[in-house]
mmCIF file with all atom_site columns, C-alpha atoms and ligand atoms in Angstrom:
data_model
loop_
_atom_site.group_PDB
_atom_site.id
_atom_site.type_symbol
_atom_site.label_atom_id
_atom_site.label_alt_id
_atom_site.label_comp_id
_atom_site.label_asym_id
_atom_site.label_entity_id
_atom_site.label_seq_id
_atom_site.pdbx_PDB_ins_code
_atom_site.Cartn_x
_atom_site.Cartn_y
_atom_site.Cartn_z
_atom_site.occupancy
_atom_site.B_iso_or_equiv
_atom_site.pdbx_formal_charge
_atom_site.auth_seq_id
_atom_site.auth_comp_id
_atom_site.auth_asym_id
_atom_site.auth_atom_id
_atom_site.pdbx_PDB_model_num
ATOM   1   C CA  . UNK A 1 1   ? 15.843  -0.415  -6.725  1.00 0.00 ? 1   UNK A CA  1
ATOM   2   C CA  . UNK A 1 2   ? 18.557  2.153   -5.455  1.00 0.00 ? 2   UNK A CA  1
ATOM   3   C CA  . UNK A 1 3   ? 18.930  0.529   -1.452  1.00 0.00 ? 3   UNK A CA  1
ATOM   4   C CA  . UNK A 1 4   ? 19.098  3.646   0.695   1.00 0.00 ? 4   UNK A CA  1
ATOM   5   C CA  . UNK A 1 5   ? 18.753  2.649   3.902   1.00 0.00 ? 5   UNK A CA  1
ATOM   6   C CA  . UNK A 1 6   ? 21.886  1.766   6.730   1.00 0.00 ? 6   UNK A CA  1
ATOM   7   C CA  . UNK A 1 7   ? 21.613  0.265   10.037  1.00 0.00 ? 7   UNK A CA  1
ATOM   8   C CA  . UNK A 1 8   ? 21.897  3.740   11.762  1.00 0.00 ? 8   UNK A CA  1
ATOM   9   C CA  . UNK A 1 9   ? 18.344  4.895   10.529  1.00 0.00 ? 9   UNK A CA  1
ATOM   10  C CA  . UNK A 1 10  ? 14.727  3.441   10.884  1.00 0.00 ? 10  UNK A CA  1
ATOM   11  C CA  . UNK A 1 11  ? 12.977  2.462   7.391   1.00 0.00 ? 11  UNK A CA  1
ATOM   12  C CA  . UNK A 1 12  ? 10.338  4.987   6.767   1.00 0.00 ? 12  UNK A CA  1
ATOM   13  C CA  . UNK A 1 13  ? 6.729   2.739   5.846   1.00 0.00 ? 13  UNK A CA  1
ATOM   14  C CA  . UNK A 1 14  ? 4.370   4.903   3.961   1.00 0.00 ? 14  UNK A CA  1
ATOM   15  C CA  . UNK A 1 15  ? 0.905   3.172   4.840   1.00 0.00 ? 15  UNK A CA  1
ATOM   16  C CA  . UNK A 1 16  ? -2.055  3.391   1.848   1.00 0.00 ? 16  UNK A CA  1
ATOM   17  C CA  . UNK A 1 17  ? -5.025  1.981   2.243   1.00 0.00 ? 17  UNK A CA  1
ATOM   18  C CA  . UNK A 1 18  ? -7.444  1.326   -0.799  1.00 0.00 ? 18  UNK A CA  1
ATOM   19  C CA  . UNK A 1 19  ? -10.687 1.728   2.256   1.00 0.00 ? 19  UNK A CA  1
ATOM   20  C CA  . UNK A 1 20  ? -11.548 4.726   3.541   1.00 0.00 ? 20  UNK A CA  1
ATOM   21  C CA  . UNK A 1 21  ? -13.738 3.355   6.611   1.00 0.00 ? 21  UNK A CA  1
ATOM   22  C CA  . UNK A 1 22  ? -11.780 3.358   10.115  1.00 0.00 ? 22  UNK A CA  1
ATOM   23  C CA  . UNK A 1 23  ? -13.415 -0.468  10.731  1.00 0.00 ? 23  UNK A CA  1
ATOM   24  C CA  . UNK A 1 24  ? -11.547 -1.603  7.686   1.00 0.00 ? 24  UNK A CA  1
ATOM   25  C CA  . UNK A 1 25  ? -9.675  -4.874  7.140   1.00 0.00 ? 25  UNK A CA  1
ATOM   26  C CA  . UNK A 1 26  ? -7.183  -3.358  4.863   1.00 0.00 ? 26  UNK A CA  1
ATOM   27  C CA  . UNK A 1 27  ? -5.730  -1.038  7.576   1.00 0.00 ? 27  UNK A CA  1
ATOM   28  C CA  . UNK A 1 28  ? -5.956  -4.313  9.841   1.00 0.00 ? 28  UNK A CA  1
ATOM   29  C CA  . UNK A 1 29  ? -3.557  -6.508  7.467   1.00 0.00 ? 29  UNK A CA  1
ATOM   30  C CA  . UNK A 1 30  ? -1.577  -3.207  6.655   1.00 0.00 ? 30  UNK A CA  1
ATOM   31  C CA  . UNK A 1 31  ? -1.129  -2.702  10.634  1.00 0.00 ? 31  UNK A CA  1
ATOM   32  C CA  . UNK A 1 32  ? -0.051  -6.830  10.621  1.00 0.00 ? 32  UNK A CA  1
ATOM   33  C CA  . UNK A 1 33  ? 2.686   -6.019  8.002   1.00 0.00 ? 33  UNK A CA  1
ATOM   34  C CA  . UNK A 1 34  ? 3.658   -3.377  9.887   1.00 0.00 ? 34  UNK A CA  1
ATOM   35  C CA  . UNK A 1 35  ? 3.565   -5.360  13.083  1.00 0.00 ? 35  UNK A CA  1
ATOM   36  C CA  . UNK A 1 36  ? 5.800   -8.200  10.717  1.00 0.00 ? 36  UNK A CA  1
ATOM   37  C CA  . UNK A 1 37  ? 8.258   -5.551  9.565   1.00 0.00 ? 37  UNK A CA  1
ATOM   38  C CA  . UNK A 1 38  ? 9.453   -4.473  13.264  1.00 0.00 ? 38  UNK A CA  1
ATOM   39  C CA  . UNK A 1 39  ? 11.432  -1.679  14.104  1.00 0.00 ? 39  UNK A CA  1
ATOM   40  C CA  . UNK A 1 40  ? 10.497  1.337   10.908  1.00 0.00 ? 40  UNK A CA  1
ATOM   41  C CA  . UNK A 1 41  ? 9.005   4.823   11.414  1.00 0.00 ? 41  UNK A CA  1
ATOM   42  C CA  . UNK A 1 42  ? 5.560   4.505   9.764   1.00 0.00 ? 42  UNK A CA  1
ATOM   43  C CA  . UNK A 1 43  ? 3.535   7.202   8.084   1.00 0.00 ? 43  UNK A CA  1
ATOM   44  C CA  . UNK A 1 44  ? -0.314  6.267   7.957   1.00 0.00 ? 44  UNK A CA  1
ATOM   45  C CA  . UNK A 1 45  ? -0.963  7.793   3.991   1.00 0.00 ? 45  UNK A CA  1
ATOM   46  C CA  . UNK A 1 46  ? -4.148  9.836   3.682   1.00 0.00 ? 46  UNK A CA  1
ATOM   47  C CA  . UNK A 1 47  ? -5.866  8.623   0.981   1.00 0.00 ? 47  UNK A CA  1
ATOM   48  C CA  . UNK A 1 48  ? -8.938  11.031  1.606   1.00 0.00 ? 48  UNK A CA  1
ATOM   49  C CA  . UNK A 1 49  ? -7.862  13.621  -1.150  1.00 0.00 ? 49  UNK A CA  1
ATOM   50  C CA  . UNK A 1 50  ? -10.158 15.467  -3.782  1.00 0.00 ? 50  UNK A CA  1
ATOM   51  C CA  . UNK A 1 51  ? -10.755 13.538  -7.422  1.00 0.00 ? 51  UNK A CA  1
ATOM   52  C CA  . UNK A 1 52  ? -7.783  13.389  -9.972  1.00 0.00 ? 52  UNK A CA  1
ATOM   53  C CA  . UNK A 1 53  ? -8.642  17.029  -11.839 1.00 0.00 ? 53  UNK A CA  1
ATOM   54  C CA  . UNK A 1 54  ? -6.546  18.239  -14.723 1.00 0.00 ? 54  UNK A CA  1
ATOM   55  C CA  . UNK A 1 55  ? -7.705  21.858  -13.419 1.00 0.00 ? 55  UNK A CA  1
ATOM   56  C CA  . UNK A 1 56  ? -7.351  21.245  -10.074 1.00 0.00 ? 56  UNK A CA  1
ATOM   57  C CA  . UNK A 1 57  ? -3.586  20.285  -10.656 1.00 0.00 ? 57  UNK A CA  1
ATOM   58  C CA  . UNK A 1 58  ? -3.114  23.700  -13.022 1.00 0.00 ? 58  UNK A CA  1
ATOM   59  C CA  . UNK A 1 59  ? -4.395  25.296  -9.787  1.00 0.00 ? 59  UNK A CA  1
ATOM   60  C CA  . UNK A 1 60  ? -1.216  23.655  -8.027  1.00 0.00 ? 60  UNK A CA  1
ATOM   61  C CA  . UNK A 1 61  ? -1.425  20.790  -6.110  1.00 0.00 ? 61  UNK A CA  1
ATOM   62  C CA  . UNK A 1 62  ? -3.864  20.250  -3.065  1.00 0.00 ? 62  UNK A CA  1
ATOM   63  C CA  . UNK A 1 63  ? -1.942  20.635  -0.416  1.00 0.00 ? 63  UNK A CA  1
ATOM   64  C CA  . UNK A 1 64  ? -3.599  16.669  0.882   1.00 0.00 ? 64  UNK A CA  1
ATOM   65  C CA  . UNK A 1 65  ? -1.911  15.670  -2.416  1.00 0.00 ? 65  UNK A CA  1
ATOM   66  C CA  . UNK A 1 66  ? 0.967   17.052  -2.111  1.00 0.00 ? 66  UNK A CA  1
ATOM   67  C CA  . UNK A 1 67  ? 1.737   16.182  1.614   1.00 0.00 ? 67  UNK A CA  1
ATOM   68  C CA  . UNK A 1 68  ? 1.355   12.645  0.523   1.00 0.00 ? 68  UNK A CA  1
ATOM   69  C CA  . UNK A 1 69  ? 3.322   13.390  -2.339  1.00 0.00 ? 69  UNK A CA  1
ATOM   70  C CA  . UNK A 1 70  ? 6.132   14.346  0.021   1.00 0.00 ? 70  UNK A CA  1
ATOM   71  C CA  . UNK A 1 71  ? 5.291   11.293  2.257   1.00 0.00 ? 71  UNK A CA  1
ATOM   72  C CA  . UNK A 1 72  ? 6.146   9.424   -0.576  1.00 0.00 ? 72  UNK A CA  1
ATOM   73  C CA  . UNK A 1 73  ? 9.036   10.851  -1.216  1.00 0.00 ? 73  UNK A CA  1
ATOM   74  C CA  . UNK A 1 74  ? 10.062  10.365  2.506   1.00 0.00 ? 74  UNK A CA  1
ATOM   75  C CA  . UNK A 1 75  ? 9.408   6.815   2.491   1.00 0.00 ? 75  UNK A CA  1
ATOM   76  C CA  . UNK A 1 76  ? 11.732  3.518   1.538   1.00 0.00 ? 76  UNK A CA  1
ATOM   77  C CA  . UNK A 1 77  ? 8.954   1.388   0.619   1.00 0.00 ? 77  UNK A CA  1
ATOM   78  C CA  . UNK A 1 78  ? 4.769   1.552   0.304   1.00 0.00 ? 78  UNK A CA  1
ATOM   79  C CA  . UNK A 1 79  ? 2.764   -0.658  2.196   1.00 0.00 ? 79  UNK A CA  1
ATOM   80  C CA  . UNK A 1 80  ? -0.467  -0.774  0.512   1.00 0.00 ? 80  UNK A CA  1
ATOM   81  C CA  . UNK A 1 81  ? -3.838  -2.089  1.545   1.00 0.00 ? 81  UNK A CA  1
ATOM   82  C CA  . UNK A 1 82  ? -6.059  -2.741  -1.679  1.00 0.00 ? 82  UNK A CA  1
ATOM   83  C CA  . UNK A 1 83  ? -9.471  -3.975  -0.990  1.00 0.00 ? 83  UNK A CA  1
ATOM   84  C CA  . UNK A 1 84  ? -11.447 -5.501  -4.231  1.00 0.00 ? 84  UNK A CA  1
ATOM   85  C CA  . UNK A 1 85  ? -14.484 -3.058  -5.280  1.00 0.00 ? 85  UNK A CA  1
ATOM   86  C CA  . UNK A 1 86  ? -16.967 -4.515  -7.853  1.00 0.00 ? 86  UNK A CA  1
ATOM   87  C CA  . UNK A 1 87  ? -13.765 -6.764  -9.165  1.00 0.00 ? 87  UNK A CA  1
ATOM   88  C CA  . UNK A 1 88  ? -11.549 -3.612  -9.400  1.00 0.00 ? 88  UNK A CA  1
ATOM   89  C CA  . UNK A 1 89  ? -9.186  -1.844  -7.551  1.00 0.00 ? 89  UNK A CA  1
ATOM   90  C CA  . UNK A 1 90  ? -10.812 1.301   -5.339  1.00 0.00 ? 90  UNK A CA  1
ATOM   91  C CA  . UNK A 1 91  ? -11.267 4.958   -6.276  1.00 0.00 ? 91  UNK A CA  1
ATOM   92  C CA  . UNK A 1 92  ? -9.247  5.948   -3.404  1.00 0.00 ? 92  UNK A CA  1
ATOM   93  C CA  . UNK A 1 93  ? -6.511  3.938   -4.008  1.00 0.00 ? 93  UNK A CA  1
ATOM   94  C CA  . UNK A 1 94  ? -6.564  4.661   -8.003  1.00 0.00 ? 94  UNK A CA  1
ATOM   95  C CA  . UNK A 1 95  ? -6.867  8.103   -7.211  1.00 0.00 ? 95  UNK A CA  1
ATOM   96  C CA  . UNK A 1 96  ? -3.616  8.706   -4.759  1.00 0.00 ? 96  UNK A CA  1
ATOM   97  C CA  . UNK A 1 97  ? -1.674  6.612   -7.407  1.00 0.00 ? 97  UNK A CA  1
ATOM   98  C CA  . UNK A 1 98  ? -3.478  8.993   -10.652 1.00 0.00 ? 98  UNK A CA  1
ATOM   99  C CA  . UNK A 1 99  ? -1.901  11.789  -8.077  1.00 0.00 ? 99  UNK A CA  1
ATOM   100 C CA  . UNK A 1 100 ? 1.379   10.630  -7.456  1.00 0.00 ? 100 UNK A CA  1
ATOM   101 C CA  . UNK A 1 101 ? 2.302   9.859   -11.188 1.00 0.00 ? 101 UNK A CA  1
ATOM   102 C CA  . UNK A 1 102 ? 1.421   13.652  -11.309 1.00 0.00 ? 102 UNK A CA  1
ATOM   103 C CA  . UNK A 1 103 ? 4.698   14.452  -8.844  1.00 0.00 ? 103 UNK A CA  1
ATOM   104 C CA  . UNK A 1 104 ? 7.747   16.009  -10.449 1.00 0.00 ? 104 UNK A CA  1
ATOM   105 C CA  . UNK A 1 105 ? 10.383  14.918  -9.800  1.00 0.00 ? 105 UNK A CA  1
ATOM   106 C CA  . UNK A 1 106 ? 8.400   11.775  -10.360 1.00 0.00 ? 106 UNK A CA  1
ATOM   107 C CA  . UNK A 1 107 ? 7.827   9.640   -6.877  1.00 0.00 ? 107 UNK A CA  1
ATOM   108 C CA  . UNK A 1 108 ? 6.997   6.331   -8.299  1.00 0.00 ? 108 UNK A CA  1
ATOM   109 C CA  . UNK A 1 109 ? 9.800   5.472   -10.039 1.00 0.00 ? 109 UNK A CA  1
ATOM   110 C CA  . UNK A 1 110 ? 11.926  2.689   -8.323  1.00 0.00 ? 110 UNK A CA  1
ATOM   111 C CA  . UNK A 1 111 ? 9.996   3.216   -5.610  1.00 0.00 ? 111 UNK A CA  1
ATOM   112 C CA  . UNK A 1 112 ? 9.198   -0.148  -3.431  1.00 0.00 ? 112 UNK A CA  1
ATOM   113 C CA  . UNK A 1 113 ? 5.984   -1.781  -2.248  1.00 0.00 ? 113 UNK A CA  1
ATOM   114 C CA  . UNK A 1 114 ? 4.398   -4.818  -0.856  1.00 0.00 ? 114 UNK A CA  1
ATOM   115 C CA  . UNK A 1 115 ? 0.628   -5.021  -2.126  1.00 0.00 ? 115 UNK A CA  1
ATOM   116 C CA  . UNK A 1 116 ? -1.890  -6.853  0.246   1.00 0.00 ? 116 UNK A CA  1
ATOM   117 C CA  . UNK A 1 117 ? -5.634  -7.476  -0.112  1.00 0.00 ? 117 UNK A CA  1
ATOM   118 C CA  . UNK A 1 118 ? -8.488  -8.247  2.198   1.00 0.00 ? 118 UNK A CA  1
ATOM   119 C CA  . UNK A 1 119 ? -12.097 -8.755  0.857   1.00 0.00 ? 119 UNK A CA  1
ATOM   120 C CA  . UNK A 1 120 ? -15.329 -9.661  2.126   1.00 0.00 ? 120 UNK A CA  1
ATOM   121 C CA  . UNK A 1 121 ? -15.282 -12.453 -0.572  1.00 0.00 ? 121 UNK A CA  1
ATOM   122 C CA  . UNK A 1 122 ? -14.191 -15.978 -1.491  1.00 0.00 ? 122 UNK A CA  1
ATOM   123 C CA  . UNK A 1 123 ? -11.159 -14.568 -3.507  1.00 0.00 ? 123 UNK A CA  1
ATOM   124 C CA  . UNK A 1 124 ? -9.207  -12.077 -0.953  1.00 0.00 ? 124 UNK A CA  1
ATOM   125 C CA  . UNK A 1 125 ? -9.817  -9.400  -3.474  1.00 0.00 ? 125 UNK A CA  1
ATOM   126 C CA  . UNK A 1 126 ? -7.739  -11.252 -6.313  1.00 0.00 ? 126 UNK A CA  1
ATOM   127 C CA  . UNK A 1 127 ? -8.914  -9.025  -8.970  1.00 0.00 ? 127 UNK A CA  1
ATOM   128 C CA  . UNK A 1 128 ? -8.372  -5.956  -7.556  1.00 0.00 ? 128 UNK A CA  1
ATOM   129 C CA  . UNK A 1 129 ? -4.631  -6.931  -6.160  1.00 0.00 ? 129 UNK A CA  1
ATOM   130 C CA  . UNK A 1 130 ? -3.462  -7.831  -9.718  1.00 0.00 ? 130 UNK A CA  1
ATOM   131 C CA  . UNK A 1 131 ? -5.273  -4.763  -11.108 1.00 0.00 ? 131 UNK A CA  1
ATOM   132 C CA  . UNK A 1 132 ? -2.799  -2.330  -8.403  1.00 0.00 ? 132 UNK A CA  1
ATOM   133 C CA  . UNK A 1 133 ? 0.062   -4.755  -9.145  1.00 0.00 ? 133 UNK A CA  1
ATOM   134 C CA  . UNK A 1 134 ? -0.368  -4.131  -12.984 1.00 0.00 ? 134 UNK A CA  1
ATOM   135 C CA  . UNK A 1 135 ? -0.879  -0.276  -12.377 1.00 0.00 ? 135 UNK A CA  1
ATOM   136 C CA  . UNK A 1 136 ? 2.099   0.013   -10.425 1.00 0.00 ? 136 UNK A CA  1
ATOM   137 C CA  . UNK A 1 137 ? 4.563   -1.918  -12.556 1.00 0.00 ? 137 UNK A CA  1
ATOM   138 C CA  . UNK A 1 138 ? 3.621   0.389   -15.110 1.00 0.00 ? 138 UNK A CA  1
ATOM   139 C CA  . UNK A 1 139 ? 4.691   3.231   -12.916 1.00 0.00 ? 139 UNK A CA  1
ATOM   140 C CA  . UNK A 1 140 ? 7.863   1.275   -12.364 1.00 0.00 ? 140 UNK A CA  1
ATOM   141 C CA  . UNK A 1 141 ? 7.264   0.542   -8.828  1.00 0.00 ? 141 UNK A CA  1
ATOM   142 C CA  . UNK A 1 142 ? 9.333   -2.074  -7.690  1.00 0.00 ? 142 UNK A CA  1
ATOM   143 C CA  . UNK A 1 143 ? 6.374   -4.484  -6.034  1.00 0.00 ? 143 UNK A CA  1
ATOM   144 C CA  . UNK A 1 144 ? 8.323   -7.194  -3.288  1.00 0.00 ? 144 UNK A CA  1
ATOM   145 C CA  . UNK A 1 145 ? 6.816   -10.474 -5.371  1.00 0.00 ? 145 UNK A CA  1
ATOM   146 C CA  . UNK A 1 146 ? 5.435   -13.735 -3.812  1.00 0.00 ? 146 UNK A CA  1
ATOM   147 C CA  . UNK A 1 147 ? 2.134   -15.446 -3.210  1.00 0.00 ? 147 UNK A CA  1
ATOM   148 C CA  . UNK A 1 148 ? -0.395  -13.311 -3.650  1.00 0.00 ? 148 UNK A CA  1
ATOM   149 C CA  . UNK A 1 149 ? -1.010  -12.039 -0.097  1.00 0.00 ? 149 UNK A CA  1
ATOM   150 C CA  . UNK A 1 150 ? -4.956  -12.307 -0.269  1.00 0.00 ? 150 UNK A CA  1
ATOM   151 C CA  . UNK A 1 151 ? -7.131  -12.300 2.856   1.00 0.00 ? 151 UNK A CA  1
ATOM   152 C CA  . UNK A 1 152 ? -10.529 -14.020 1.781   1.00 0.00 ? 152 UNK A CA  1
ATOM   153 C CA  . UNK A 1 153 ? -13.727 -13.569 4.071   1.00 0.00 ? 153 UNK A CA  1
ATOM   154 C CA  . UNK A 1 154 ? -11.850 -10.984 5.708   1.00 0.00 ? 154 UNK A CA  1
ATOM   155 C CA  . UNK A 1 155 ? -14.973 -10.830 8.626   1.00 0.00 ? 155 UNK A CA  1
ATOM   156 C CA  . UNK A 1 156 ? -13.912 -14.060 9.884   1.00 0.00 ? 156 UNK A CA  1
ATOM   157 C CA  . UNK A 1 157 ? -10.308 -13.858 9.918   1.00 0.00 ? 157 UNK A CA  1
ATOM   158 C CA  . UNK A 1 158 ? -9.226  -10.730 12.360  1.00 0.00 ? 158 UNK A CA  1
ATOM   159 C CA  . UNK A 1 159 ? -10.173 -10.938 16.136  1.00 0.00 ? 159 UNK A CA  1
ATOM   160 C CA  . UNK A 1 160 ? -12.039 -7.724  18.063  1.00 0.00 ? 160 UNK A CA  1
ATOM   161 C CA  . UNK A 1 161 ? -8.364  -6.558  19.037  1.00 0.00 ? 161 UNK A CA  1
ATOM   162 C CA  . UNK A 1 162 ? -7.443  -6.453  15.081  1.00 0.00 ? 162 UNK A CA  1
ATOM   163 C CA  . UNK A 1 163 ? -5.039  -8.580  15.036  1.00 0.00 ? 163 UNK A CA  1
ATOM   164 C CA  . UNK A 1 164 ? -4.897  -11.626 12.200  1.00 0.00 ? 164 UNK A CA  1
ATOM   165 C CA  . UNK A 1 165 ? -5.692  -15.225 13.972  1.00 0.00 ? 165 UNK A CA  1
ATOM   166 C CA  . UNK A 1 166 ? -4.841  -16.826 10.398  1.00 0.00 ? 166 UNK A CA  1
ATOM   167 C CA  . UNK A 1 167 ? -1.273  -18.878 10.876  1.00 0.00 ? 167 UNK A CA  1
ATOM   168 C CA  . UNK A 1 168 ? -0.919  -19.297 7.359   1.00 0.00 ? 168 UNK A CA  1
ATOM   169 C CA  . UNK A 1 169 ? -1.365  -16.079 5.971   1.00 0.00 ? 169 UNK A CA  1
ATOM   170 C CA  . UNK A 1 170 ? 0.649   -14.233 8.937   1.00 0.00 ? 170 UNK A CA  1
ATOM   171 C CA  . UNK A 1 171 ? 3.853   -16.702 8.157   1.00 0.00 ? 171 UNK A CA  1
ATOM   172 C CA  . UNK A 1 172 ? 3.218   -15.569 4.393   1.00 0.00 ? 172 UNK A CA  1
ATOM   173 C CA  . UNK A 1 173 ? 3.226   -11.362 5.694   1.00 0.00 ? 173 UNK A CA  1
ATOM   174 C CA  . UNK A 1 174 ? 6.090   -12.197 8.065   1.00 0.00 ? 174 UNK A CA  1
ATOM   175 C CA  . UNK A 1 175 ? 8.365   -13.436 4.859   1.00 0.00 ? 175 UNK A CA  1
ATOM   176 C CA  . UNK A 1 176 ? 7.117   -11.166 2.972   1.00 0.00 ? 176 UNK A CA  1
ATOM   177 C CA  . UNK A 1 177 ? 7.680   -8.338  5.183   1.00 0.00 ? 177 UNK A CA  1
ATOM   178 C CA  . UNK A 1 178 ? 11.274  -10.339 6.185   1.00 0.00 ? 178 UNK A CA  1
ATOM   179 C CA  . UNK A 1 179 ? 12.263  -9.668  2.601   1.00 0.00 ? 179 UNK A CA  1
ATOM   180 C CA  . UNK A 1 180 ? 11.626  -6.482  2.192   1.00 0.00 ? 180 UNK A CA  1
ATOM   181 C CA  . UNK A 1 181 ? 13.978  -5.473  5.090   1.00 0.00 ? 181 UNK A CA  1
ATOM   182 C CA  . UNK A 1 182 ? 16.627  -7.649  3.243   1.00 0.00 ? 182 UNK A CA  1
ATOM   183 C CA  . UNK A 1 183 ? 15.984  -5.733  0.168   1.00 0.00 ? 183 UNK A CA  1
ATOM   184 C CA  . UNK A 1 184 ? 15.791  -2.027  1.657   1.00 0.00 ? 184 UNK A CA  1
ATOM   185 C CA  . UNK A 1 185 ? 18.838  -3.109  4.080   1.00 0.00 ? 185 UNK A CA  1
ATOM   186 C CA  . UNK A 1 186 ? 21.076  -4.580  1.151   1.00 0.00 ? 186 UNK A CA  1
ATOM   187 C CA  . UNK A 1 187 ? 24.462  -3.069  0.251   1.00 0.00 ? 187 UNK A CA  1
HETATM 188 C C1  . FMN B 2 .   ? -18.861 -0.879  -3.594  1.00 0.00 ? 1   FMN B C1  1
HETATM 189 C C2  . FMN B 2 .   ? -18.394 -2.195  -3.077  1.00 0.00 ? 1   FMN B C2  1
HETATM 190 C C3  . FMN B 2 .   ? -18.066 -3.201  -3.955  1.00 0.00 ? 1   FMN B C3  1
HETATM 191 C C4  . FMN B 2 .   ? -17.584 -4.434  -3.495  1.00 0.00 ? 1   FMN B C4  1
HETATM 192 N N1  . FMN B 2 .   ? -17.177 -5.382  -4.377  1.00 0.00 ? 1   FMN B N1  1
HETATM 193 C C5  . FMN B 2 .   ? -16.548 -6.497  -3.930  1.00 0.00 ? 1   FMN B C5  1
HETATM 194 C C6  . FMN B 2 .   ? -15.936 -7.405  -4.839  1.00 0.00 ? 1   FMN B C6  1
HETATM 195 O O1  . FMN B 2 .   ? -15.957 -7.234  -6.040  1.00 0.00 ? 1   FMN B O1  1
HETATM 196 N N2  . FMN B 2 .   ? -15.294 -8.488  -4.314  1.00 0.00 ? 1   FMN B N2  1
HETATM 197 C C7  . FMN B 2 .   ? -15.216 -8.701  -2.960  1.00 0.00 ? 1   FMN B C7  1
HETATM 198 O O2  . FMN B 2 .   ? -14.617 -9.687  -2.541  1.00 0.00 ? 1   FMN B O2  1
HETATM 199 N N3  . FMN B 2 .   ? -15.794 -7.857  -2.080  1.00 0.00 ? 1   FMN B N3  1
HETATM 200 C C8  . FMN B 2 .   ? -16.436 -6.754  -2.540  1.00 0.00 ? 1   FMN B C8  1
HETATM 201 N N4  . FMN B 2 .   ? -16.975 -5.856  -1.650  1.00 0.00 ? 1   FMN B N4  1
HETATM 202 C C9  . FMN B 2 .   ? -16.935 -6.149  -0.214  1.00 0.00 ? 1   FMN B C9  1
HETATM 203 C C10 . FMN B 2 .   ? -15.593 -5.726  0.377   1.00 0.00 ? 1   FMN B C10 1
HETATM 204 O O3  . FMN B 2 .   ? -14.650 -6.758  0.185   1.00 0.00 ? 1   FMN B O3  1
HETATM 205 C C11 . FMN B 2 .   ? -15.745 -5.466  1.861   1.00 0.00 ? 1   FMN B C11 1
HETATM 206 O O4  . FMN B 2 .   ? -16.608 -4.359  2.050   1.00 0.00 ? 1   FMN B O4  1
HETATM 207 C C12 . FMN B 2 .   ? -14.431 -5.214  2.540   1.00 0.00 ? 1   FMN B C12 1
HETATM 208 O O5  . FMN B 2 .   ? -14.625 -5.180  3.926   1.00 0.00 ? 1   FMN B O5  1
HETATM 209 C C13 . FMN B 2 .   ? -13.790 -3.924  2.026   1.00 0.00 ? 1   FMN B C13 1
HETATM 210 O O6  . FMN B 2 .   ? -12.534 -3.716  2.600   1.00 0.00 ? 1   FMN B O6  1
HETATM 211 P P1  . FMN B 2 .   ? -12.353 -2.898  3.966   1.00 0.00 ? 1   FMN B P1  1
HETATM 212 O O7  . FMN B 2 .   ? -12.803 -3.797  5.087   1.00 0.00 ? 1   FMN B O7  1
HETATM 213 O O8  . FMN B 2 .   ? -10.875 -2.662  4.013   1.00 0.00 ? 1   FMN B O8  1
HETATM 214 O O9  . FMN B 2 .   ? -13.161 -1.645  3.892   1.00 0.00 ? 1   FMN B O9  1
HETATM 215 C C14 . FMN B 2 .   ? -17.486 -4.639  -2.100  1.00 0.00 ? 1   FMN B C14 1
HETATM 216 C C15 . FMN B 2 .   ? -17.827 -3.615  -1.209  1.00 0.00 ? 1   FMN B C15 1
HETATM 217 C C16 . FMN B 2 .   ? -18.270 -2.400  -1.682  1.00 0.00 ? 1   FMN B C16 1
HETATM 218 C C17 . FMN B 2 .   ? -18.590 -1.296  -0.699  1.00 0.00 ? 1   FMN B C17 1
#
């Protein structure tokens, strides 16, 4: 990881989350990061962009693609929501990262993320968060490792404001997110 960040500018946070739906947990625990993280300009990632097409591409890129490809390129570290679909990781969220691996110069690349999951199930999404962790070390993204940041029953943990009422798991985001500072602030 090349640190590029100094104590003069905010850390850019490139939001992406796997669910499409405004209601959705994923946004909720990526907004709880955020809220961990502290002081950072944020970019909220649209991950509403047409299917991964070979043609498409030839075409040049959509310009939905390619503003998040330039969001990307903006940002010191992705923050990425990845909800568990039928034990896999979701078509949006496959389909931004089939996208980005398309950017040249490539985007991914040493790039830095933190990877959390909220399901409706027993298992925080488990599946799908090892399935994004496995596609993005592949890309060479630098993920921020720990415990498995997993949000199980996701219906039952977030209040009507949003906000996480789980202790456990928000001392877990708040290291997490603690350590990713360290690592985009190190010399
Ligand atoms: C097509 C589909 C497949 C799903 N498959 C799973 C699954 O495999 N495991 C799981 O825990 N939840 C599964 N769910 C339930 C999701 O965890 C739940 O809808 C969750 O709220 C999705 O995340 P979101 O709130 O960020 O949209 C599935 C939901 C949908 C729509």
């Amino acid at each position: 990881m090349i640190p590029r960040i100094d104590f003069m500018t905010k850390p850019v946070l490139l939001t992406m989350s796997g669910s499409l739906r405004k209601g959705s947990y994923n946004r909720m625990l990526i907004a709880e990061a955020v809220r961990a993280f502290g002081e950072a300009e944020v970019i909220e990632g649209d991950l509403n962009l047409p299917l991964y097409d070979g043609d498409l591409e030839e075409r040049g890129m959509p310009a939905s693609v390619q503003t998040l490809m330039d969001q990307a390129r903006r940002a010191d570290a992705l923050i990425i929501g990845s909800p568990e679909y039928n034990k896999g990781i979701t078509a949006p969220l496959k389909n931004a990262i089939d996208w980005l691996s398309r950017a040249k110069p490539n985007v991914l690349a040493n790039h830095t993320a933190v990877i959390l999951s909220a399901s409706a199930g027993r298992t925080g999404g488990e599946t799908a968060h090892f399935n994004t962790h496995q596609i993005l070390t592949q890309l060479q993204v630098n993920v921020v490792h720990g415990p498995l940041i997993l949000v199980a029953a996701a219906h039952n943990e977030f209040g009507e404001d949003g906000a996480l009422n789980n202790d456990f798991l928000k001392g877990q985001i708040a290291d997490r997110m603690e350590r990713l500072r360290a690592l985009l602030t190190a010399s």
